[in-house]
Structure formats: structure tokens, C-alpha cells
GROMACS .gro file of N, CA and C in nm:
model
  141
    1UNK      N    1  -2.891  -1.550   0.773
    1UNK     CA    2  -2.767  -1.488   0.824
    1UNK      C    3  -2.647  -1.525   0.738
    2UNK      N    4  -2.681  -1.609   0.636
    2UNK     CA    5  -2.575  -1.701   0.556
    2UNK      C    6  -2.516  -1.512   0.460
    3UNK      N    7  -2.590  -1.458   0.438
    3UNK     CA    8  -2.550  -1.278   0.355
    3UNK      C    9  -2.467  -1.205   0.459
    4UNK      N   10  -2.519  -1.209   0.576
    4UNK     CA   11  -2.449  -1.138   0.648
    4UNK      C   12  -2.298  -1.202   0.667
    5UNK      N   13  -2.301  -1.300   0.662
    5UNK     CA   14  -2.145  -1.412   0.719
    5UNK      C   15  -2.065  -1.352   0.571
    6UNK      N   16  -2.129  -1.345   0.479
    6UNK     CA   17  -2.062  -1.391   0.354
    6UNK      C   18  -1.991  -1.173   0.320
    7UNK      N   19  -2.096  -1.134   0.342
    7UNK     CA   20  -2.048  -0.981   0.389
    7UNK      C   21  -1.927  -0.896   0.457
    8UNK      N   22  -1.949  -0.956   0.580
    8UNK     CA   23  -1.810  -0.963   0.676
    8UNK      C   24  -1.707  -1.060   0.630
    9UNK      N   25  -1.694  -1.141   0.515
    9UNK     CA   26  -1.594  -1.191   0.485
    9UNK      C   27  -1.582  -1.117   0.381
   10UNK      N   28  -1.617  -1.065   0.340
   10UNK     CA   29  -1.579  -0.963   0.220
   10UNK      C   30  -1.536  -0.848   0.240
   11UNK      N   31  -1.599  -0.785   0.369
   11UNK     CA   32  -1.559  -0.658   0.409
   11UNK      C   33  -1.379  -0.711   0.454
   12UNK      N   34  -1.404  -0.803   0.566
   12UNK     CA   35  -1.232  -0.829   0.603
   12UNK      C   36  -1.162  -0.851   0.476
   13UNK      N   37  -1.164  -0.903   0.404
   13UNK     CA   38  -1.092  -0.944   0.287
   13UNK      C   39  -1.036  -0.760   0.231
   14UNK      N   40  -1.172  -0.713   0.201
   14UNK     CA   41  -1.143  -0.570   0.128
   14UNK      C   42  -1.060  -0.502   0.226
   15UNK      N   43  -1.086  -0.458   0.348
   15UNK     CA   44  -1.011  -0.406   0.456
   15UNK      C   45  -0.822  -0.457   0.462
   16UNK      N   46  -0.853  -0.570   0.462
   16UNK     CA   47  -0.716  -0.618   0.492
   16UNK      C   48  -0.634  -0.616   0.351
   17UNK      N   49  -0.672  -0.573   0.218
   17UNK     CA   50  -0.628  -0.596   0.094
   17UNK      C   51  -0.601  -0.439   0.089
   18UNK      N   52  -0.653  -0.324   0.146
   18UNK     CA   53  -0.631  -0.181   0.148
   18UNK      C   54  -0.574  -0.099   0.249
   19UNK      N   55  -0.531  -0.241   0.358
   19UNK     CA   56  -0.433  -0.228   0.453
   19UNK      C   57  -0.289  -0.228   0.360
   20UNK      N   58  -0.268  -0.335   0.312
   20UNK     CA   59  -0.160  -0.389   0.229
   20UNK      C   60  -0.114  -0.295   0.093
   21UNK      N   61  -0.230  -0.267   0.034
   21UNK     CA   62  -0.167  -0.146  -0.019
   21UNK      C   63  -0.103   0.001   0.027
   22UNK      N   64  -0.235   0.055   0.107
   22UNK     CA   65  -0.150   0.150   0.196
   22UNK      C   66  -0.011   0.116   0.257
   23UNK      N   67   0.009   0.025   0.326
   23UNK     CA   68   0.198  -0.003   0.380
   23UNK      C   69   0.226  -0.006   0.280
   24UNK      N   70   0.207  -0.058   0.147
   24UNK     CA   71   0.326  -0.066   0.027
   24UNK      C   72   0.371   0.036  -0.032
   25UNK      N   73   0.266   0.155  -0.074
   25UNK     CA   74   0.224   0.271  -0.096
   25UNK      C   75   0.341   0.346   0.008
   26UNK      N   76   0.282   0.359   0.138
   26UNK     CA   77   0.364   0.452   0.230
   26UNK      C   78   0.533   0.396   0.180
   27UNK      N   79   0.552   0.275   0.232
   27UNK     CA   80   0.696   0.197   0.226
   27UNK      C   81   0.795   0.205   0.120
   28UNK      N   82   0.722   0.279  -0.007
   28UNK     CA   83   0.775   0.278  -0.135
   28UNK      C   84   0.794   0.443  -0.116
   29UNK      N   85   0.690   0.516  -0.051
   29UNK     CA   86   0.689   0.640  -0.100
   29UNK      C   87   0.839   0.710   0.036
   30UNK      N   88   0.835   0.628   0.124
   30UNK     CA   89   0.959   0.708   0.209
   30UNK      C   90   1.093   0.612   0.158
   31UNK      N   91   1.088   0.507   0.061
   31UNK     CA   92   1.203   0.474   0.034
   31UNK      C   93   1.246   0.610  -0.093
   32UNK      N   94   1.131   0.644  -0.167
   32UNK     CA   95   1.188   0.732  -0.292
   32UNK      C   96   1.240   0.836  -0.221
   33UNK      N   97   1.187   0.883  -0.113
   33UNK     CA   98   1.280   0.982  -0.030
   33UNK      C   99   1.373   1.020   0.003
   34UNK      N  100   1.398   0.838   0.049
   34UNK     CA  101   1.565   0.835   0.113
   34UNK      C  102   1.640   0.807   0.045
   35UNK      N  103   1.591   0.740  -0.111
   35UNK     CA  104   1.694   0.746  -0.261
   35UNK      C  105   1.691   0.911  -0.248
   36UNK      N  106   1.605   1.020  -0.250
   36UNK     CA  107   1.602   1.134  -0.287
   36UNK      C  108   1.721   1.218  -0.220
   37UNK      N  109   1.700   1.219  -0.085
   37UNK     CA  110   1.838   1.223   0.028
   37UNK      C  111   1.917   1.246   0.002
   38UNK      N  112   1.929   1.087  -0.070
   38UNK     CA  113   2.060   1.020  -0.087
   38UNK      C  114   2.135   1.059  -0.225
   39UNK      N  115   2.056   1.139  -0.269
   39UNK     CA  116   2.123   1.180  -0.406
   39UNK      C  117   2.163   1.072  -0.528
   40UNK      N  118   2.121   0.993  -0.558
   40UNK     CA  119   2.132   0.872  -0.607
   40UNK      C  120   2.160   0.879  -0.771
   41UNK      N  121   2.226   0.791  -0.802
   41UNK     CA  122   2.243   0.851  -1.004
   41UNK      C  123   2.163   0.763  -1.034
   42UNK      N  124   2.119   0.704  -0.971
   42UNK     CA  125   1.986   0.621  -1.080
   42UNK      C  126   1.853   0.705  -0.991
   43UNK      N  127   1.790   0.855  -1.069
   43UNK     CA  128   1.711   0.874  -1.009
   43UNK      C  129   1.539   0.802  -1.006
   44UNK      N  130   1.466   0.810  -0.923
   44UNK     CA  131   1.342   0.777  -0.932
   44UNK      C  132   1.290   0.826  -1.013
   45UNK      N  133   1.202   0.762  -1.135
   45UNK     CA  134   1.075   0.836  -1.214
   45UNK      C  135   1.002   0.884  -1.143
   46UNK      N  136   0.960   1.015  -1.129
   46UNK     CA  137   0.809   1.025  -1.066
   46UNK      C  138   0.704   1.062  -1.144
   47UNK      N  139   0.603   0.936  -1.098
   47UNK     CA  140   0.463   1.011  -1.173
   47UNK      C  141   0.362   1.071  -1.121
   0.00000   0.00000   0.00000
């Protein structure tokens, strides 16, 4: 059972590491927004 333990710590690890990107991802992508809005003179690059 020592594969299986070592599994589920890998899966949480991966899970919780693609949690963290997604919020950063989303969090970045509605801030370029509200620079966008906002009409801003330093505009965002987008790629």
C-alpha cells in the first residue's frame, strides 16, 4: 500500500499546484481587463 500512499500524495500535490495556477491565471486575466476598462497608458502586451 506504500504505491498507493505515495500516489495520493502526488495526485494532491498535482491537484493543489493546478489549483494555484488556475486562480493566478483567472486573477491576472480579470486584472488585464480592468487595466483594459480602465484605459490605461501603459497598455497590457497580449499574447
Amino acid at each position: 500500500m506504500k504505491v498507493l500512499q505515495l500516489f495520493f500524495d502526488f495526485w494532491f500535490a498535482g491537484a493543489s499546484l493546478s489549483a494555484l495556477v488556475l486562480i493566478a491565471y483567472y486573477s491576472s486575466k480579470k486584472r488585464k481587463n480592468y487595466a483594459r476598462i480602465k484605459g490605461d497608458n501603459n497598455k497590457v502586451v497580449q499574447n
